[in-house]
C-alpha positions as CSV (number, residue, x, y, z in Angstrom):
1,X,-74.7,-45.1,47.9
2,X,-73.1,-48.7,47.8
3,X,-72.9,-48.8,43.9
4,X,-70.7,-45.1,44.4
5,X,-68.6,-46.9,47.2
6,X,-68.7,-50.0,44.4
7,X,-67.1,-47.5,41.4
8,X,-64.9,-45.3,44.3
9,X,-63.2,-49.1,45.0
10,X,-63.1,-49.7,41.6
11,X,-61.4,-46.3,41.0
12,X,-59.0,-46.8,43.9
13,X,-58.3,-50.5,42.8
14,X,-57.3,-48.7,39.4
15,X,-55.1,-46.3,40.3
16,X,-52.8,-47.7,43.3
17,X,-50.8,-49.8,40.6
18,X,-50.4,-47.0,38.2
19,X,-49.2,-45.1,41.5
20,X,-46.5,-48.1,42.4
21,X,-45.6,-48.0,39.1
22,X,-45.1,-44.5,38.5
23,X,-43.6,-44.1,42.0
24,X,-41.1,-46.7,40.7
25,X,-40.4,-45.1,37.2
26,X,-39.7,-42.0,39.3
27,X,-37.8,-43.1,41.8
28,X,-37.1,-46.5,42.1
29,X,-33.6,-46.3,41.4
30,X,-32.9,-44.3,44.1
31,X,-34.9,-46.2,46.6
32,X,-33.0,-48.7,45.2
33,X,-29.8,-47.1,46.1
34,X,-30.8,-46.1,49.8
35,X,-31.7,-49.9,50.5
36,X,-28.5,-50.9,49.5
37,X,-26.8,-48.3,51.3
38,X,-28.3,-48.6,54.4
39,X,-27.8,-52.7,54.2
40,X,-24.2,-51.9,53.2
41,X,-23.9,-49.5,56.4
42,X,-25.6,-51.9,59.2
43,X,-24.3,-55.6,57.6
44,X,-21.5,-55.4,55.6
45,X,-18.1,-54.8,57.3
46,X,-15.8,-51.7,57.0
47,X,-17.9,-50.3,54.3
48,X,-18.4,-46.8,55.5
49,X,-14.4,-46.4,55.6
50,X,-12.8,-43.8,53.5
51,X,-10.6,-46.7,51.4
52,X,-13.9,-48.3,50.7
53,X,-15.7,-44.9,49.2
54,X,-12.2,-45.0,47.1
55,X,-12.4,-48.7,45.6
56,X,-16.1,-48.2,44.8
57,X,-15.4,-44.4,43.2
58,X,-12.6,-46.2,41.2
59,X,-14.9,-49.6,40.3
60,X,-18.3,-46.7,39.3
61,X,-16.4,-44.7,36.9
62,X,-15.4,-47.1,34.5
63,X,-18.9,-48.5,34.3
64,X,-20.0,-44.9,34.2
65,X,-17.9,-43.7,31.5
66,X,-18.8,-47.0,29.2
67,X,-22.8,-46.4,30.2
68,X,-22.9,-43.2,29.2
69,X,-21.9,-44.4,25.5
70,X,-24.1,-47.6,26.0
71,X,-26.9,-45.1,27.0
72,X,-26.3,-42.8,23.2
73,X,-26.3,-46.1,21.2
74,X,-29.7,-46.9,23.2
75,X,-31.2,-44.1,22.4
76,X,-31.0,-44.9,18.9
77,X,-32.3,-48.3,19.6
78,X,-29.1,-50.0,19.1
79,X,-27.1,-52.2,21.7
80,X,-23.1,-52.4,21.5
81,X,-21.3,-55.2,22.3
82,X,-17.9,-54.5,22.0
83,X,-17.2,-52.1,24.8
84,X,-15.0,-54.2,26.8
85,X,-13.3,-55.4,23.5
86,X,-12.6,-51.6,22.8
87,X,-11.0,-51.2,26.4
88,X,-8.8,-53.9,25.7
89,X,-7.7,-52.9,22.4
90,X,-7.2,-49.0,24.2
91,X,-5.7,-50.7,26.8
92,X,-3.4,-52.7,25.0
93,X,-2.1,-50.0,22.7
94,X,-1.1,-47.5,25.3
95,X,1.7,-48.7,27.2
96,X,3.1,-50.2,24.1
97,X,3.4,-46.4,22.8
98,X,5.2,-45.0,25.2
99,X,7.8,-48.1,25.8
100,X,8.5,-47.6,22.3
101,X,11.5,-46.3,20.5
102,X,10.1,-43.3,19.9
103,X,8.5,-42.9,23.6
104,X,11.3,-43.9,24.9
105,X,13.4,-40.9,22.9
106,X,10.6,-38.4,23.2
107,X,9.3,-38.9,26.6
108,X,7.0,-36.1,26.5
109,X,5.6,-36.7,23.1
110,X,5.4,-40.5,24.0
111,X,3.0,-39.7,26.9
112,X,0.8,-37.4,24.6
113,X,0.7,-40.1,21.6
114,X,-0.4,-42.9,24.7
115,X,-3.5,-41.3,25.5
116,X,-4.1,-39.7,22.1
117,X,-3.3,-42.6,19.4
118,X,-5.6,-45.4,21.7
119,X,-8.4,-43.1,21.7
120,X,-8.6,-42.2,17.8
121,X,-8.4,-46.6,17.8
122,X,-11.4,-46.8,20.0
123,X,-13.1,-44.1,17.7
124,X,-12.5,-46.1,14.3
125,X,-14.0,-49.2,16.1
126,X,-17.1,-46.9,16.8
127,X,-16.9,-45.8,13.4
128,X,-16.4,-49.6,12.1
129,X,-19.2,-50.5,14.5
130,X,-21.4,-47.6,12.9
131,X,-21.0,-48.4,9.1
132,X,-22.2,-51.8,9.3
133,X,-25.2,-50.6,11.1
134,X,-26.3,-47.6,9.2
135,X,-24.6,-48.1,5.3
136,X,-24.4,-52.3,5.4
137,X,-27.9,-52.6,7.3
138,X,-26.2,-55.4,9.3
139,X,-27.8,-55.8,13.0
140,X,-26.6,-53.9,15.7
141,X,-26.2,-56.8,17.9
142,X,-24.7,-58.8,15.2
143,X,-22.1,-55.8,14.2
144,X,-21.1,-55.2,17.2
145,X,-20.2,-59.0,18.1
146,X,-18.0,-59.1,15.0
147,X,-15.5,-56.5,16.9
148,X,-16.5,-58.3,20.5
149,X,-14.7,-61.2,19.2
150,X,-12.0,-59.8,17.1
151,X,-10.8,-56.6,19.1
152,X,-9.7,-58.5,22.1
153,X,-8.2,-60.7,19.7
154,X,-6.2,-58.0,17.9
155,X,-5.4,-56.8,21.5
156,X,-3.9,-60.0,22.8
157,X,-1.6,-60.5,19.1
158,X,-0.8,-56.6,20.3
159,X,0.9,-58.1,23.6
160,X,1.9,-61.7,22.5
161,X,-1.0,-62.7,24.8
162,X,1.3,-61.2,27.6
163,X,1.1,-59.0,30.2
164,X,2.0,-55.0,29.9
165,X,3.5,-53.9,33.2
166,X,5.1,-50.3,33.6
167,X,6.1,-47.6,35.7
168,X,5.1,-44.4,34.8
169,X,3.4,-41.9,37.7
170,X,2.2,-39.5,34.7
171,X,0.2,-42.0,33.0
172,X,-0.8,-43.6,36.3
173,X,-2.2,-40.2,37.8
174,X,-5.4,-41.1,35.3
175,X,-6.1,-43.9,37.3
176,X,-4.5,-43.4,40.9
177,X,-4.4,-39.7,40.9
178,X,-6.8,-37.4,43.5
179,X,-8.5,-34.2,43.5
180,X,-9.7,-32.6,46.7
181,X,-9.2,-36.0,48.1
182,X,-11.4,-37.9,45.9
183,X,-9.9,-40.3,43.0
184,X,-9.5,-38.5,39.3
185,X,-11.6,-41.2,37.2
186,X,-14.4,-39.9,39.5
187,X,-14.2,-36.4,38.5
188,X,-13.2,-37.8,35.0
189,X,-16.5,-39.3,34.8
190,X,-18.5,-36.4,36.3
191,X,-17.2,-34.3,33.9
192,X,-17.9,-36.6,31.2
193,X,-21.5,-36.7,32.3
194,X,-21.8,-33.1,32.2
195,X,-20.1,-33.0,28.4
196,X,-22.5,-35.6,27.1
197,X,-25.9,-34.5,28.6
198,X,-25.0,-30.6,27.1
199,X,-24.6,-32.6,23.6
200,X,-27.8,-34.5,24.1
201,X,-30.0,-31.4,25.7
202,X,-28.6,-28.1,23.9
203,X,-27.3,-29.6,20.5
204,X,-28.9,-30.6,17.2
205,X,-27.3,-33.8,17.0
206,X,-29.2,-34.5,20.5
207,X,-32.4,-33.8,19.2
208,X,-31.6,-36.0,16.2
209,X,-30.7,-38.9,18.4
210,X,-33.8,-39.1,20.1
211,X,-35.4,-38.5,17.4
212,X,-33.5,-41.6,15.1
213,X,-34.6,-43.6,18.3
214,X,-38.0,-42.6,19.4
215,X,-39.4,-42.8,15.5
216,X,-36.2,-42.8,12.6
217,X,-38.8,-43.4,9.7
218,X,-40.3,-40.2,11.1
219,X,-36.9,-38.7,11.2
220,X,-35.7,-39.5,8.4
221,X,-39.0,-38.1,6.2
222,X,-38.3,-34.7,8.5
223,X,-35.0,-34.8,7.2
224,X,-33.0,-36.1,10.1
225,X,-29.3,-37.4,8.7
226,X,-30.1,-40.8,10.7
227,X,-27.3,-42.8,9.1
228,X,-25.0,-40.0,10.2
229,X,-26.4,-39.4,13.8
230,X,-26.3,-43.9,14.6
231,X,-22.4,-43.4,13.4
232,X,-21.5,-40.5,16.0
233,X,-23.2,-42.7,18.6
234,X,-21.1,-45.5,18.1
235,X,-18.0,-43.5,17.6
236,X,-19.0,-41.3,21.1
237,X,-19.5,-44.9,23.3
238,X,-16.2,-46.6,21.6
239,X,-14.3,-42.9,22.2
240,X,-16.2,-43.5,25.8
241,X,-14.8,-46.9,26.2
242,X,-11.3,-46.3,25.3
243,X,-11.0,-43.9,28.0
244,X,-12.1,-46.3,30.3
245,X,-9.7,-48.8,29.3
246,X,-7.0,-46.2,29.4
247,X,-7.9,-45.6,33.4
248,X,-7.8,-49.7,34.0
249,X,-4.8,-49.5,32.7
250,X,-3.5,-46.6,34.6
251,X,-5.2,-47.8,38.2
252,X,-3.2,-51.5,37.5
253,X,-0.2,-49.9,35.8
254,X,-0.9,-53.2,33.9
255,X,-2.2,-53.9,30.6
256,X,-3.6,-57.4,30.4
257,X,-5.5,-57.6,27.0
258,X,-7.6,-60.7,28.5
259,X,-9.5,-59.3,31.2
260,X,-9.4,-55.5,30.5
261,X,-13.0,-54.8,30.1
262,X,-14.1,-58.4,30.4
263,X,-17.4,-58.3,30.8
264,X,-17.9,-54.5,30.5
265,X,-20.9,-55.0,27.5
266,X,-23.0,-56.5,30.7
267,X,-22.4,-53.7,33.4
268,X,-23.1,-51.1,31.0
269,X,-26.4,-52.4,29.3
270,X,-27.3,-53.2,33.3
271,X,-26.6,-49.6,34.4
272,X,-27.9,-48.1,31.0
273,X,-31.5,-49.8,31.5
274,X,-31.2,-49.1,35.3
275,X,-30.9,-45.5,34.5
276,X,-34.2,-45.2,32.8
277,X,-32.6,-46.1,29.1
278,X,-35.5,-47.2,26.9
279,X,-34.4,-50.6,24.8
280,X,-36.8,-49.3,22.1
281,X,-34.7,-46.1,22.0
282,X,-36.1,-42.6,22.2
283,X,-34.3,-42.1,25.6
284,X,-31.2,-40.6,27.3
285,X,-30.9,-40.3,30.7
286,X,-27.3,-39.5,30.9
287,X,-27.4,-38.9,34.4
288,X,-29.1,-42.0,35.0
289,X,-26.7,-44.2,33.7
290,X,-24.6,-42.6,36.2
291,X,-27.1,-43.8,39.1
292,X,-27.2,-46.8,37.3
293,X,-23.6,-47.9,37.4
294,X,-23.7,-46.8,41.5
295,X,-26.2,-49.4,41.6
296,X,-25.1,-51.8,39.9
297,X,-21.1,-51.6,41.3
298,X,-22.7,-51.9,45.1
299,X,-24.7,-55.0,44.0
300,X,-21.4,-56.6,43.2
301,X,-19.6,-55.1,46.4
302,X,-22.7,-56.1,49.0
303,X,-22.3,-59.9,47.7
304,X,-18.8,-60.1,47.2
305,X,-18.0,-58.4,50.7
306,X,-20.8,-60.6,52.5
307,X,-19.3,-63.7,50.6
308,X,-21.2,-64.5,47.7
309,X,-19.8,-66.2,44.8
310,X,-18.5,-63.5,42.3
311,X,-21.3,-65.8,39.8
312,X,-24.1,-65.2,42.1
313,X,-23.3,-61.4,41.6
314,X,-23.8,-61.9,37.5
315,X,-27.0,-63.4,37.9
316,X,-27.9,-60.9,40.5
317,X,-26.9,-58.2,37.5
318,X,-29.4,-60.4,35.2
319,X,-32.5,-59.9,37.6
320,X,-31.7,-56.2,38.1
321,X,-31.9,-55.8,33.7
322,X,-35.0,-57.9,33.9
323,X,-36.6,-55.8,36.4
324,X,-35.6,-52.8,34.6
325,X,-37.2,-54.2,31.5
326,X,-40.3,-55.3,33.5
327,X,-41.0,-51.6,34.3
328,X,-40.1,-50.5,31.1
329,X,-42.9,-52.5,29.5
330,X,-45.3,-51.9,32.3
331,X,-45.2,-48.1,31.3
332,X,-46.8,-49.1,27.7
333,X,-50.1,-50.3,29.7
Protein backbone atom coordinates (compact mmCIF):
# COMPACT_ATOMS: atom_id res chain seq x y z
CA UNK A 1 0.00 0.00 0.00
CA UNK A 2 2.70 2.67 0.94
CA UNK A 3 5.08 1.82 -2.03
CA UNK A 4 1.54 2.63 -4.33
CA UNK A 5 0.99 5.85 -2.25
CA UNK A 6 5.06 6.18 -2.83
CA UNK A 7 4.64 5.94 -7.02
CA UNK A 8 0.90 7.93 -6.78
CA UNK A 9 3.23 10.95 -5.07
CA UNK A 10 5.76 10.41 -7.45
CA UNK A 11 3.14 10.51 -10.25
CA UNK A 12 1.47 13.59 -8.76
CA UNK A 13 4.96 15.28 -8.12
CA UNK A 14 5.37 14.60 -12.02
CA UNK A 15 2.66 16.01 -13.48
CA UNK A 16 1.62 19.31 -11.47
CA UNK A 17 4.60 21.18 -13.32
CA UNK A 18 3.76 19.89 -16.63
CA UNK A 19 0.10 21.18 -15.61
CA UNK A 20 1.64 24.88 -14.55
CA UNK A 21 3.36 24.82 -17.54
CA UNK A 22 0.81 23.84 -19.87
CA UNK A 23 -1.76 26.02 -18.05
CA UNK A 24 0.73 28.83 -18.78
CA UNK A 25 1.39 27.95 -22.54
CA UNK A 26 -2.40 28.00 -22.75
CA UNK A 27 -3.26 30.80 -21.08
CA UNK A 28 -0.86 32.70 -19.50
CA UNK A 29 -1.07 35.60 -21.63
CA UNK A 30 -4.38 36.15 -20.81
CA UNK A 31 -4.01 35.70 -17.14
CA UNK A 32 -1.54 37.99 -17.74
CA UNK A 33 -3.74 40.49 -19.24
CA UNK A 34 -6.64 40.18 -16.48
CA UNK A 35 -3.89 40.90 -13.67
CA UNK A 36 -2.98 43.89 -15.37
CA UNK A 37 -6.34 44.97 -15.88
CA UNK A 38 -7.68 44.52 -12.78
CA UNK A 39 -4.45 46.40 -11.09
CA UNK A 40 -4.97 49.06 -13.76
CA UNK A 41 -8.88 49.37 -12.65
CA UNK A 42 -8.31 49.43 -8.59
CA UNK A 43 -4.58 51.45 -8.52
CA UNK A 44 -4.06 53.41 -11.38
CA UNK A 45 -5.99 56.72 -11.76
CA UNK A 46 -8.61 57.50 -14.48
CA UNK A 47 -7.80 54.44 -16.42
CA UNK A 48 -11.20 53.08 -16.93
CA UNK A 49 -12.18 56.54 -18.73
CA UNK A 50 -13.19 56.49 -22.30
CA UNK A 51 -9.98 58.95 -23.41
CA UNK A 52 -7.87 56.34 -21.79
CA UNK A 53 -9.38 53.14 -23.78
CA UNK A 54 -8.58 55.77 -26.80
CA UNK A 55 -4.73 56.56 -26.15
CA UNK A 56 -4.16 52.78 -25.40
CA UNK A 57 -6.26 51.65 -28.79
CA UNK A 58 -4.10 54.25 -30.60
CA UNK A 59 -0.52 53.24 -28.69
CA UNK A 60 -1.76 48.85 -29.36
CA UNK A 61 -2.26 49.25 -33.04
CA UNK A 62 1.01 50.42 -34.10
CA UNK A 63 2.71 47.64 -32.05
CA UNK A 64 0.11 45.35 -33.45
CA UNK A 65 0.38 46.12 -36.99
CA UNK A 66 4.57 45.89 -36.79
CA UNK A 67 4.02 42.34 -34.62
CA UNK A 68 2.07 40.80 -36.95
CA UNK A 69 5.12 41.19 -39.59
CA UNK A 70 7.62 40.54 -36.69
CA UNK A 71 5.42 37.38 -36.00
CA UNK A 72 5.81 36.08 -40.22
CA UNK A 73 9.60 36.71 -40.15
CA UNK A 74 9.54 34.52 -36.80
CA UNK A 75 8.06 31.97 -38.20
CA UNK A 76 10.64 31.52 -40.60
CA UNK A 77 13.18 31.72 -37.83
CA UNK A 78 14.39 35.06 -38.72
CA UNK A 79 14.24 38.37 -36.44
CA UNK A 80 13.94 41.96 -38.23
CA UNK A 81 15.49 44.77 -36.91
CA UNK A 82 14.60 47.50 -39.03
CA UNK A 83 10.99 47.97 -38.32
CA UNK A 84 11.13 51.24 -36.71
CA UNK A 85 13.76 52.36 -39.28
CA UNK A 86 11.08 51.41 -41.94
CA UNK A 87 8.42 53.68 -40.14
CA UNK A 88 10.63 56.38 -40.25
CA UNK A 89 11.67 56.14 -43.69
CA UNK A 90 7.44 55.70 -44.46
CA UNK A 91 6.98 58.36 -42.25
CA UNK A 92 9.28 60.66 -43.65
CA UNK A 93 8.36 60.25 -47.28
CA UNK A 94 4.66 60.89 -46.90
CA UNK A 95 4.07 64.40 -46.05
CA UNK A 96 6.94 65.38 -48.27
CA UNK A 97 4.61 63.87 -51.28
CA UNK A 98 1.82 65.64 -50.85
CA UNK A 99 3.60 69.21 -49.96
CA UNK A 100 5.17 68.82 -53.19
CA UNK A 101 4.75 70.59 -56.42
CA UNK A 102 2.96 68.02 -57.82
CA UNK A 103 0.67 67.50 -54.49
CA UNK A 104 0.30 70.63 -54.17
CA UNK A 105 -1.27 70.91 -58.04
CA UNK A 106 -2.96 67.64 -57.90
CA UNK A 107 -4.45 67.54 -54.53
CA UNK A 108 -6.26 64.39 -55.00
CA UNK A 109 -3.53 62.50 -56.68
CA UNK A 110 -1.04 63.87 -54.10
CA UNK A 111 -3.04 62.25 -51.23
CA UNK A 112 -3.23 58.84 -53.27
CA UNK A 113 0.74 58.95 -54.09
CA UNK A 114 1.30 59.77 -49.90
CA UNK A 115 0.01 56.59 -48.76
CA UNK A 116 0.81 54.59 -51.91
CA UNK A 117 4.62 55.67 -52.94
CA UNK A 118 5.78 55.13 -48.83
CA UNK A 119 4.35 51.82 -48.83
CA UNK A 120 5.95 50.37 -52.08
CA UNK A 121 9.40 52.03 -50.02
CA UNK A 122 8.69 50.06 -47.00
CA UNK A 123 8.19 46.96 -49.41
CA UNK A 124 11.70 47.29 -51.26
CA UNK A 125 13.28 47.50 -47.71
CA UNK A 126 11.48 44.16 -47.01
CA UNK A 127 12.64 43.04 -50.23
CA UNK A 128 16.36 44.54 -49.55
CA UNK A 129 16.07 42.94 -46.10
CA UNK A 130 14.96 39.49 -47.85
CA UNK A 131 17.83 39.18 -50.55
CA UNK A 132 20.54 39.33 -48.14
CA UNK A 133 19.00 36.71 -46.11
CA UNK A 134 17.86 34.13 -48.64
CA UNK A 135 20.29 34.80 -52.03
CA UNK A 136 23.56 36.51 -49.99
CA UNK A 137 23.19 34.03 -46.92
CA UNK A 138 24.06 37.02 -44.76
CA UNK A 139 22.38 36.71 -41.06
CA UNK A 140 19.09 37.82 -40.48
CA UNK A 141 20.04 39.86 -37.45
CA UNK A 142 23.01 41.16 -39.16
CA UNK A 143 20.81 42.13 -42.48
CA UNK A 144 18.37 43.64 -40.95
CA UNK A 145 20.82 45.98 -38.80
CA UNK A 146 22.39 47.19 -42.00
CA UNK A 147 18.82 49.02 -42.85
CA UNK A 148 18.31 49.69 -38.78
CA UNK A 149 21.11 52.04 -39.19
CA UNK A 150 20.86 53.40 -42.61
CA UNK A 151 16.97 53.87 -43.06
CA UNK A 152 16.54 56.26 -40.34
CA UNK A 153 19.53 57.79 -41.73
CA UNK A 154 18.15 58.11 -45.28
CA UNK A 155 14.94 59.41 -43.45
CA UNK A 156 16.48 62.15 -41.56
CA UNK A 157 18.73 63.46 -45.05
CA UNK A 158 14.83 63.13 -46.38
CA UNK A 159 13.84 66.03 -43.78
CA UNK A 160 17.13 67.93 -43.31
CA UNK A 161 17.00 66.26 -39.84
CA UNK A 162 13.84 68.56 -39.44
CA UNK A 163 10.58 68.31 -38.47
CA UNK A 164 7.44 67.61 -41.01
CA UNK A 165 4.48 69.37 -39.64
CA UNK A 166 1.11 69.64 -41.81
CA UNK A 167 -2.42 70.12 -41.89
CA UNK A 168 -4.26 67.90 -43.80
CA UNK A 169 -7.75 66.19 -42.14
CA UNK A 170 -7.75 63.46 -45.05
CA UNK A 171 -4.39 62.14 -44.29
CA UNK A 172 -4.94 62.67 -40.59
CA UNK A 173 -8.32 60.59 -40.47
CA UNK A 174 -5.71 57.43 -40.65
CA UNK A 175 -4.53 58.32 -37.49
CA UNK A 176 -7.30 60.47 -35.54
CA UNK A 177 -10.25 59.26 -37.40
CA UNK A 178 -13.29 56.95 -35.58
CA UNK A 179 -15.60 54.32 -36.44
CA UNK A 180 -18.53 53.45 -34.34
CA UNK A 181 -16.72 55.52 -31.74
CA UNK A 182 -13.57 53.61 -31.58
CA UNK A 183 -10.22 55.15 -33.23
CA UNK A 184 -9.51 53.85 -37.18
CA UNK A 185 -5.83 52.43 -36.52
CA UNK A 186 -7.81 49.98 -34.28
CA UNK A 187 -10.07 48.65 -36.84
CA UNK A 188 -7.03 49.14 -39.24
CA UNK A 189 -5.18 46.65 -37.24
CA UNK A 190 -8.18 44.27 -36.68
CA UNK A 191 -8.60 44.06 -40.08
CA UNK A 192 -5.10 43.50 -40.72
CA UNK A 193 -5.12 40.56 -38.34
CA UNK A 194 -7.87 39.02 -40.12
CA UNK A 195 -5.94 39.49 -43.68
CA UNK A 196 -2.74 37.93 -42.44
CA UNK A 197 -4.09 34.86 -40.39
CA UNK A 198 -6.37 33.88 -43.83
CA UNK A 199 -2.82 34.11 -45.71
CA UNK A 200 -1.14 32.07 -43.05
CA UNK A 201 -4.18 29.36 -42.47
CA UNK A 202 -5.90 28.94 -46.00
CA UNK A 203 -2.96 29.76 -48.41
CA UNK A 204 -0.04 27.86 -49.79
CA UNK A 205 2.42 30.34 -49.01
CA UNK A 206 1.22 29.80 -45.22
CA UNK A 207 1.92 26.36 -45.19
CA UNK A 208 5.31 27.11 -46.74
CA UNK A 209 6.16 29.53 -43.99
CA UNK A 210 5.76 27.25 -41.36
CA UNK A 211 7.12 24.92 -43.02
CA UNK A 212 10.64 27.05 -44.02
CA UNK A 213 10.53 27.66 -40.21
CA UNK A 214 9.58 24.55 -38.36
CA UNK A 215 12.23 22.34 -40.74
CA UNK A 216 13.46 24.45 -44.24
CA UNK A 217 16.01 21.56 -45.04
CA UNK A 218 12.88 19.44 -44.99
CA UNK A 219 11.14 21.95 -46.98
CA UNK A 220 13.28 22.60 -49.32
CA UNK A 221 13.99 18.59 -50.27
CA UNK A 222 9.75 18.59 -50.51
CA UNK A 223 10.12 21.25 -52.81
CA UNK A 224 9.20 24.30 -50.74
CA UNK A 225 10.47 27.70 -52.74
CA UNK A 226 12.12 28.69 -49.27
CA UNK A 227 14.27 31.49 -50.61
CA UNK A 228 11.04 32.84 -52.11
CA UNK A 229 8.61 32.37 -49.09
CA UNK A 230 11.75 34.19 -46.32
CA UNK A 231 11.47 37.19 -49.09
CA UNK A 232 7.50 37.66 -48.93
CA UNK A 233 7.97 37.61 -45.09
CA UNK A 234 10.20 40.43 -45.02
CA UNK A 235 8.50 42.32 -47.66
CA UNK A 236 4.80 41.58 -45.73
CA UNK A 237 6.46 42.99 -42.04
CA UNK A 238 8.29 46.04 -43.87
CA UNK A 239 4.78 46.59 -46.04
CA UNK A 240 3.36 46.06 -42.22
CA UNK A 241 5.61 48.65 -40.81
CA UNK A 242 5.23 51.34 -43.27
CA UNK A 243 1.69 51.51 -42.50
CA UNK A 244 2.33 51.89 -39.07
CA UNK A 245 4.62 54.74 -39.63
CA UNK A 246 2.05 56.24 -41.92
CA UNK A 247 -0.61 56.24 -38.81
CA UNK A 248 2.25 57.97 -36.43
CA UNK A 249 2.43 60.26 -38.78
CA UNK A 250 -1.16 60.91 -39.27
CA UNK A 251 -2.08 60.76 -35.20
CA UNK A 252 0.97 63.67 -34.78
CA UNK A 253 0.32 65.32 -38.10
CA UNK A 254 4.10 65.36 -37.66
CA UNK A 255 6.81 63.61 -39.24
CA UNK A 256 9.89 63.55 -37.08
CA UNK A 257 12.35 60.97 -38.80
CA UNK A 258 14.19 60.62 -35.28
CA UNK A 259 11.74 59.15 -33.12
CA UNK A 260 9.21 57.68 -35.54
CA UNK A 261 9.39 54.14 -34.72
CA UNK A 262 12.24 54.46 -32.24
CA UNK A 263 12.35 51.61 -30.55
CA UNK A 264 9.61 49.71 -32.48
CA UNK A 265 12.24 46.44 -33.29
CA UNK A 266 11.78 45.95 -29.19
CA UNK A 267 7.91 46.10 -28.79
CA UNK A 268 7.32 43.98 -31.60
CA UNK A 269 9.82 41.07 -30.87
CA UNK A 270 8.30 41.58 -27.06
CA UNK A 271 4.65 41.23 -28.25
CA UNK A 272 5.60 38.60 -31.03
CA UNK A 273 7.19 36.14 -28.33
CA UNK A 274 4.33 37.08 -25.88
CA UNK A 275 1.88 35.91 -28.40
CA UNK A 276 3.17 32.38 -28.53
CA UNK A 277 5.87 33.15 -31.46
CA UNK A 278 8.44 30.41 -31.38
CA UNK A 279 12.19 32.09 -31.81
CA UNK A 280 13.10 28.65 -33.56
CA UNK A 281 10.31 29.43 -36.12
CA UNK A 282 7.65 26.92 -37.04
CA UNK A 283 4.93 29.32 -35.44
CA UNK A 284 2.35 32.03 -36.18
CA UNK A 285 0.05 33.01 -33.90
CA UNK A 286 -1.25 36.07 -35.60
CA UNK A 287 -3.77 36.61 -33.18
CA UNK A 288 -1.43 36.37 -30.52
CA UNK A 289 0.81 39.01 -31.43
CA UNK A 290 -2.32 40.93 -31.16
CA UNK A 291 -2.69 39.93 -27.32
CA UNK A 292 0.81 40.37 -27.21
CA UNK A 293 1.04 44.04 -28.04
CA UNK A 294 -2.15 44.66 -25.47
CA UNK A 295 0.13 43.35 -23.03
CA UNK A 296 2.94 44.76 -23.65
CA UNK A 297 1.40 48.60 -24.33
CA UNK A 298 -0.42 48.31 -20.65
CA UNK A 299 3.01 47.30 -19.10
CA UNK A 300 4.31 50.69 -20.32
CA UNK A 301 0.93 52.61 -19.28
CA UNK A 302 0.57 50.85 -15.58
CA UNK A 303 4.32 52.20 -14.90
CA UNK A 304 4.30 55.31 -16.63
CA UNK A 305 0.75 56.24 -15.11
CA UNK A 306 1.86 55.08 -11.51
CA UNK A 307 5.25 57.02 -12.00
CA UNK A 308 7.81 54.83 -13.03
CA UNK A 309 10.66 55.89 -15.01
CA UNK A 310 9.88 55.51 -18.78
CA UNK A 311 13.61 53.16 -18.42
CA UNK A 312 12.17 50.99 -15.73
CA UNK A 313 9.31 50.25 -18.38
CA UNK A 314 12.19 48.90 -20.96
CA UNK A 315 13.57 46.67 -18.70
CA UNK A 316 10.15 45.68 -17.50
CA UNK A 317 9.69 44.83 -21.59
CA UNK A 318 13.13 42.74 -21.21
CA UNK A 319 11.75 40.44 -18.28
CA UNK A 320 8.41 39.96 -20.04
CA UNK A 321 10.74 38.48 -23.48
CA UNK A 322 12.73 36.48 -21.05
CA UNK A 323 9.84 34.96 -19.54
CA UNK A 324 8.35 34.34 -22.72
CA UNK A 325 11.49 32.55 -23.80
CA UNK A 326 11.67 30.63 -20.45
CA UNK A 327 8.35 28.95 -21.31
CA UNK A 328 9.27 28.54 -24.71
CA UNK A 329 12.17 26.30 -23.76
CA UNK A 330 10.40 24.67 -20.89
CA UNK A 331 7.99 23.14 -23.55
CA UNK A 332 11.10 21.11 -25.12
CA UNK A 333 11.32 19.15 -21.67
Amino acid sequence: MSDGSLSGGKAVSRTTPALSLSTLRTHGGLIALLLILVFNALFTPNFLQVQTLFVNISQVATIAIVAIGMTLVIATAGIDLSVGAVMALAGALAPLIFQSEFGTVYPALGIAAAFILPLIAAGLCGLFNGVMISYLNVQPIIATLILFISGRGIAQVLTNGNLQTFSNPYFSYLGTGKILGLPFQGWLALALAVAVYWLVSRTIFGRYLLAVGGNEKAARLSGAPVRMVKIGAYVLCAFLSGIAGLIVVAINSASDAARNGNLMELDAIAAAVVGGALLQGGRAPIFGAILGAIIIQLVKYTLLANGVEDEVALIAKAAIIVLAVYIQQARKE
